[in-house]
Amino acid sequence: MNFTSIFFFKKCLSYVSVQGPCFLQALECLVRLASVRRSLFVEDPARSQFLSHLMSGTREILQTGQGLADHGNYHEFCRLLGRFKVNYQLSELLNVEFYGEWLGLVAEFTTKSLLSWQWASNSVYYLLSLWSRLVTSVPYLKGDTPSLLDETVPKITEGFITSRINSVQASFADNSPDPDNPLENAESLQDQLESLPYLCRFKYESCSLFIINIMEPLLQAYTARSRLPASGDAAELSVIEGQIAWMVHIIAAILKIRQTVGCSQDSQELFDAELAARVLQLINITDTGVHA
């Protein structure tokens, strides 16, 4: 990569450091620059310096939140973060001096995005994609430098699952069901669940227990509701069914893939069976009561 390209790259970073109409265009340019091929760099040190500048720029945006109140900027910034693992190895990210700080900021940003599901639902895909690519790279990581993913990924996984459950409750609380409800859109649902299985299986034991602890009360509530007259609270039943629907889709997505990271194959099969058993319990419930 020549001097002109480096100059253009730094110019884009300077544009995203100020508010204005150029903010979005600068982010779009950075997304493209983050995608340049390794062959464009004459030497590895130049590529490492390029990555360091890119991580430094995104770190500054994450620290200040500057420009992210605009939905277009927010979405493009998520796309930019999603490009990191597409074009760089985890080992290269680890070699950047402030990797730990950067990863923590990205994790915090991801968690906040998950909580803002009504506003950032279309942007979360890029963030989850980044995390899934990071965890699938762990087996190929050499050296003793900690990736810090053991600490961050479980929180993000739990945050996603919790946010989907809460979204059902929230949509009925204000009597305004989401017209873009992913449960009613197969393509949107697939996008949201595409990366989740890799995150879940990264720390499968703790994740499966977390899912079971959510699923059990829902099954109990659904069973209790099946014993009530059909004239009961329809809204309450709809909320329970919506939350169970999310959990069934999440479990199905997890069971579709196999991943050796995190625990042994025997352990994975045991946790698979535990999750599948919770879904199969629904058959007995739906065959009785008002659900029949």
Short mmCIF file of C-alpha atoms in Angstrom, two decimals:
data_model
loop_
_atom_site.label_atom_id
_atom_site.label_comp_id
_atom_site.label_asym_id
_atom_site.label_seq_id
_atom_site.Cartn_x
_atom_site.Cartn_y
_atom_site.Cartn_z
CA MET A 1 0.00 0.00 0.00
CA ASN A 2 1.53 3.31 -1.05
CA PHE A 3 1.78 6.68 0.68
CA THR A 4 -1.32 8.04 -1.07
CA SER A 5 -3.47 5.23 0.31
CA ILE A 6 -2.16 5.73 3.84
CA PHE A 7 -2.84 9.45 3.56
CA PHE A 8 -6.40 8.77 2.40
CA PHE A 9 -6.89 6.33 5.28
CA LYS A 10 -5.77 8.90 7.86
CA LYS A 11 -7.96 11.53 6.20
CA CYS A 12 -11.00 9.28 6.66
CA LEU A 13 -10.14 8.86 10.34
CA SER A 14 -9.95 12.63 10.71
CA TYR A 15 -13.42 13.01 9.18
CA VAL A 16 -14.99 10.57 11.63
CA SER A 17 -13.48 12.56 14.50
CA VAL A 18 -15.83 15.48 13.79
CA GLN A 19 -19.59 15.74 13.41
CA GLY A 20 -20.93 16.58 9.99
CA PRO A 21 -22.33 15.26 6.72
CA CYS A 22 -19.01 13.59 5.88
CA PHE A 23 -19.22 11.25 8.88
CA LEU A 24 -21.19 8.52 7.13
CA GLN A 25 -19.17 8.77 3.92
CA ALA A 26 -15.94 8.51 5.91
CA LEU A 27 -17.21 5.38 7.66
CA GLU A 28 -18.17 3.87 4.32
CA CYS A 29 -14.65 4.53 3.05
CA LEU A 30 -13.16 2.94 6.16
CA VAL A 31 -15.29 -0.18 5.65
CA ARG A 32 -13.77 -0.52 2.19
CA LEU A 33 -10.26 0.22 3.41
CA ALA A 34 -10.65 -2.38 6.16
CA SER A 35 -11.34 -4.92 3.41
CA VAL A 36 -8.14 -4.43 1.41
CA ARG A 37 -6.22 -7.59 0.61
CA ARG A 38 -2.97 -8.60 2.25
CA SER A 39 -1.24 -8.55 -1.14
CA LEU A 40 -1.63 -4.77 -1.32
CA PHE A 41 0.86 -4.38 1.51
CA VAL A 42 4.51 -4.63 0.56
CA GLU A 43 5.57 -5.62 4.08
CA ASP A 44 3.84 -7.12 7.11
CA PRO A 45 4.86 -4.22 9.42
CA ALA A 46 2.95 -1.82 7.16
CA ARG A 47 -0.14 -4.00 7.42
CA SER A 48 0.22 -4.20 11.20
CA GLN A 49 0.51 -0.42 11.38
CA PHE A 50 -2.59 -0.10 9.21
CA LEU A 51 -4.52 -2.42 11.56
CA SER A 52 -3.31 -0.48 14.59
CA HIS A 53 -4.55 2.80 13.09
CA LEU A 54 -7.90 1.21 12.29
CA MET A 55 -8.33 -0.19 15.79
CA SER A 56 -7.24 3.12 17.30
CA GLY A 57 -9.83 5.03 15.27
CA THR A 58 -12.66 2.68 16.18
CA ARG A 59 -11.53 2.73 19.81
CA GLU A 60 -11.90 6.50 19.86
CA ILE A 61 -15.42 6.30 18.43
CA LEU A 62 -16.35 3.63 20.97
CA GLN A 63 -15.00 5.75 23.81
CA THR A 64 -16.80 8.94 22.81
CA GLY A 65 -19.86 7.57 20.99
CA GLN A 66 -19.43 10.46 18.61
CA GLY A 67 -21.77 10.33 15.63
CA LEU A 68 -23.44 7.10 16.70
CA ALA A 69 -26.73 8.77 17.63
CA ASP A 70 -27.48 8.77 13.91
CA HIS A 71 -28.91 5.44 12.80
CA GLY A 72 -27.07 5.40 9.48
CA ASN A 73 -23.73 6.08 11.16
CA TYR A 74 -24.46 3.46 13.79
CA HIS A 75 -25.22 0.80 11.21
CA GLU A 76 -22.14 1.61 9.14
CA PHE A 77 -19.94 1.53 12.23
CA CYS A 78 -21.24 -1.96 13.04
CA ARG A 79 -20.33 -2.98 9.49
CA LEU A 80 -16.85 -1.58 10.05
CA LEU A 81 -16.38 -3.61 13.23
CA GLY A 82 -17.63 -6.69 11.42
CA ARG A 83 -14.84 -6.34 8.86
CA PHE A 84 -12.04 -6.80 11.39
CA LYS A 85 -12.12 -10.58 11.63
CA VAL A 86 -12.99 -11.01 7.96
CA ASN A 87 -9.66 -9.58 6.89
CA TYR A 88 -7.42 -10.11 9.92
CA GLN A 89 -6.44 -13.11 12.01
CA LEU A 90 -7.12 -13.18 15.74
CA SER A 91 -3.37 -13.43 16.32
CA GLU A 92 -2.89 -10.15 14.44
CA LEU A 93 -5.48 -8.42 16.60
CA LEU A 94 -3.78 -9.77 19.72
CA ASN A 95 -0.49 -8.23 18.64
CA VAL A 96 -1.95 -4.72 18.80
CA GLU A 97 -0.85 -3.12 22.06
CA PHE A 98 -4.30 -2.00 23.19
CA TYR A 99 -6.19 -5.12 22.05
CA GLY A 100 -7.62 -5.77 25.53
CA GLU A 101 -9.03 -2.27 25.83
CA TRP A 102 -10.42 -2.39 22.29
CA LEU A 103 -12.07 -5.77 22.85
CA GLY A 104 -13.67 -4.58 26.07
CA LEU A 105 -15.11 -1.53 24.33
CA VAL A 106 -16.48 -3.64 21.47
CA ALA A 107 -18.04 -6.03 23.99
CA GLU A 108 -19.69 -3.15 25.85
CA PHE A 109 -20.92 -1.68 22.57
CA THR A 110 -22.33 -5.05 21.53
CA THR A 111 -24.16 -5.49 24.83
CA LYS A 112 -25.75 -2.05 24.55
CA SER A 113 -26.75 -2.79 20.96
CA LEU A 114 -28.47 -5.99 22.05
CA LEU A 115 -30.44 -4.09 24.66
CA SER A 116 -31.49 -1.57 22.00
CA TRP A 117 -33.11 -4.31 19.93
CA GLN A 118 -35.82 -2.03 18.52
CA TRP A 119 -33.28 0.43 17.17
CA ALA A 120 -30.27 -1.70 16.29
CA SER A 121 -31.80 -5.03 15.25
CA ASN A 122 -30.45 -4.83 11.69
CA SER A 123 -26.97 -3.85 12.89
CA VAL A 124 -26.49 -6.58 15.48
CA TYR A 125 -25.87 -9.12 12.71
CA TYR A 126 -22.45 -7.61 11.96
CA LEU A 127 -21.45 -7.53 15.62
CA LEU A 128 -22.43 -11.14 16.28
CA SER A 129 -20.65 -12.15 13.09
CA LEU A 130 -17.45 -10.58 14.42
CA TRP A 131 -17.69 -12.46 17.72
CA SER A 132 -18.49 -15.79 16.05
CA ARG A 133 -15.44 -15.47 13.81
CA LEU A 134 -13.28 -14.64 16.80
CA VAL A 135 -14.32 -17.72 18.78
CA THR A 136 -13.94 -20.08 15.83
CA SER A 137 -10.34 -18.84 15.48
CA VAL A 138 -9.35 -19.78 19.03
CA PRO A 139 -8.23 -23.37 18.19
CA TYR A 140 -5.72 -21.98 15.70
CA LEU A 141 -4.30 -19.42 18.10
CA LYS A 142 -0.65 -19.93 19.02
CA GLY A 143 1.28 -18.44 21.91
CA ASP A 144 0.36 -17.64 25.49
CA THR A 145 -1.30 -14.27 24.97
CA PRO A 146 -4.87 -14.53 26.33
CA SER A 147 -7.63 -13.74 23.87
CA LEU A 148 -9.95 -12.57 26.70
CA LEU A 149 -12.86 -14.17 24.86
CA ASP A 150 -13.59 -16.49 27.79
CA GLU A 151 -14.69 -13.45 29.76
CA THR A 152 -16.58 -11.51 27.12
CA VAL A 153 -18.37 -14.02 24.89
CA PRO A 154 -20.63 -15.63 27.56
CA LYS A 155 -21.94 -12.19 28.55
CA ILE A 156 -22.72 -11.36 24.93
CA THR A 157 -24.44 -14.71 24.40
CA GLU A 158 -26.58 -14.26 27.49
CA GLY A 159 -27.30 -10.67 26.49
CA PHE A 160 -28.62 -11.74 23.10
CA ILE A 161 -30.89 -14.45 24.52
CA THR A 162 -32.21 -12.17 27.27
CA SER A 163 -32.88 -9.36 24.82
CA ARG A 164 -34.95 -11.64 22.57
CA ILE A 165 -37.04 -12.79 25.54
CA ASN A 166 -37.54 -9.23 26.76
CA SER A 167 -38.49 -8.04 23.28
CA VAL A 168 -41.61 -10.21 23.36
CA GLN A 169 -42.71 -8.81 26.72
CA ALA A 170 -42.00 -5.23 25.62
CA SER A 171 -43.94 -5.51 22.37
CA PHE A 172 -47.09 -6.55 24.23
CA ALA A 173 -46.58 -4.13 27.12
CA ASP A 174 -47.21 -1.10 24.89
CA ASN A 175 -49.87 -2.88 22.82
CA SER A 176 -47.86 -2.35 19.66
CA PRO A 177 -46.51 -5.64 18.29
CA ASP A 178 -43.41 -5.15 16.21
CA PRO A 179 -44.33 -5.23 12.49
CA ASP A 180 -40.78 -6.38 11.78
CA ASN A 181 -40.94 -9.21 14.31
CA PRO A 182 -38.21 -11.70 13.29
CA LEU A 183 -40.44 -14.57 14.40
CA GLU A 184 -42.72 -13.65 11.51
CA ASN A 185 -39.87 -13.28 9.03
CA ALA A 186 -37.80 -16.38 8.29
CA GLU A 187 -34.99 -14.45 6.58
CA SER A 188 -34.62 -11.98 9.44
CA LEU A 189 -34.74 -14.80 11.98
CA GLN A 190 -32.00 -16.69 10.16
CA ASP A 191 -29.80 -13.59 10.09
CA GLN A 192 -30.17 -13.07 13.83
CA LEU A 193 -29.44 -16.71 14.69
CA GLU A 194 -26.69 -17.40 12.16
CA SER A 195 -23.78 -16.60 14.48
CA LEU A 196 -25.34 -17.48 17.83
CA PRO A 197 -24.59 -21.26 17.83
CA TYR A 198 -20.84 -20.64 17.64
CA LEU A 199 -21.02 -18.27 20.59
CA CYS A 200 -23.13 -20.70 22.61
CA ARG A 201 -20.88 -23.68 21.98
CA PHE A 202 -17.77 -21.70 22.87
CA LYS A 203 -18.76 -22.02 26.54
CA TYR A 204 -21.44 -24.61 26.05
CA GLU A 205 -21.87 -25.84 29.61
CA SER A 206 -22.60 -22.42 31.10
CA CYS A 207 -24.66 -21.40 28.08
CA SER A 208 -26.82 -24.53 28.12
CA LEU A 209 -27.48 -24.08 31.83
CA PHE A 210 -28.45 -20.47 31.18
CA ILE A 211 -30.90 -21.57 28.48
CA ILE A 212 -32.37 -24.30 30.68
CA ASN A 213 -32.86 -21.82 33.52
CA ILE A 214 -34.91 -19.66 31.16
CA MET A 215 -36.77 -22.53 29.53
CA GLU A 216 -37.89 -24.30 32.70
CA PRO A 217 -40.01 -21.42 34.12
CA LEU A 218 -41.52 -20.85 30.68
CA LEU A 219 -42.53 -24.51 30.43
CA GLN A 220 -44.02 -24.38 33.92
CA ALA A 221 -45.98 -21.23 33.07
CA TYR A 222 -47.17 -22.75 29.80
CA THR A 223 -48.27 -25.93 31.60
CA ALA A 224 -50.15 -23.93 34.22
CA ARG A 225 -51.79 -21.84 31.51
CA SER A 226 -52.96 -25.00 29.73
CA ARG A 227 -55.06 -25.89 32.76
CA LEU A 228 -56.95 -22.60 32.73
CA PRO A 229 -60.14 -21.92 30.75
CA ALA A 230 -59.68 -20.76 27.18
CA SER A 231 -61.21 -17.42 28.16
CA GLY A 232 -58.13 -16.52 30.22
CA ASP A 233 -55.72 -13.67 29.56
CA ALA A 234 -54.91 -14.02 25.85
CA ALA A 235 -52.11 -11.44 26.02
CA GLU A 236 -50.31 -13.35 28.76
CA LEU A 237 -50.55 -16.56 26.75
CA SER A 238 -49.23 -14.79 23.64
CA VAL A 239 -46.21 -13.49 25.56
CA ILE A 240 -45.39 -16.96 26.89
CA GLU A 241 -45.79 -18.50 23.45
CA GLY A 242 -43.62 -15.81 21.87
CA GLN A 243 -40.86 -16.33 24.42
CA ILE A 244 -41.00 -20.10 24.01
CA ALA A 245 -40.89 -19.66 20.23
CA TRP A 246 -37.64 -17.70 20.57
CA MET A 247 -36.12 -20.36 22.82
CA VAL A 248 -37.12 -23.18 20.46
CA HIS A 249 -35.55 -21.36 17.51
CA ILE A 250 -32.40 -20.67 19.54
CA ILE A 251 -32.07 -24.30 20.63
CA ALA A 252 -32.71 -25.53 17.09
CA ALA A 253 -30.00 -23.22 15.76
CA ILE A 254 -27.53 -24.55 18.34
CA LEU A 255 -28.31 -28.20 17.63
CA LYS A 256 -27.78 -27.74 13.90
CA ILE A 257 -24.03 -27.23 14.22
CA ARG A 258 -21.08 -29.01 15.80
CA GLN A 259 -18.09 -27.20 17.24
CA THR A 260 -15.15 -28.66 19.12
CA VAL A 261 -14.18 -25.43 20.87
CA GLY A 262 -14.98 -25.23 24.57
CA CYS A 263 -15.78 -28.83 25.58
CA SER A 264 -15.47 -32.45 24.48
CA GLN A 265 -17.80 -34.12 22.00
CA ASP A 266 -19.32 -36.31 24.72
CA SER A 267 -20.09 -33.26 26.82
CA GLN A 268 -21.62 -31.49 23.85
CA GLU A 269 -23.89 -34.44 23.15
CA LEU A 270 -25.03 -34.44 26.77
CA PHE A 271 -25.88 -30.75 26.66
CA ASP A 272 -27.55 -31.23 23.27
CA ALA A 273 -29.79 -33.87 24.81
CA GLU A 274 -30.68 -31.65 27.77
CA LEU A 275 -31.74 -28.82 25.48
CA ALA A 276 -33.64 -31.10 23.10
CA ALA A 277 -35.51 -32.64 26.05
CA ARG A 278 -36.90 -29.22 27.01
CA VAL A 279 -38.25 -28.71 23.51
CA LEU A 280 -39.79 -32.18 23.39
CA GLN A 281 -41.64 -31.45 26.63
CA LEU A 282 -43.74 -29.02 24.63
CA ILE A 283 -45.38 -31.94 22.83
CA ASN A 284 -47.05 -33.15 26.02
CA ILE A 285 -48.18 -29.63 26.88
CA THR A 286 -49.58 -28.77 23.46
CA ASP A 287 -51.48 -32.07 23.31
CA THR A 288 -53.51 -31.07 26.37
CA GLY A 289 -55.51 -28.11 27.65
CA VAL A 290 -56.30 -24.99 25.65
CA HIS A 291 -53.24 -25.52 23.43
CA ALA A 292 -54.60 -28.74 21.94
#
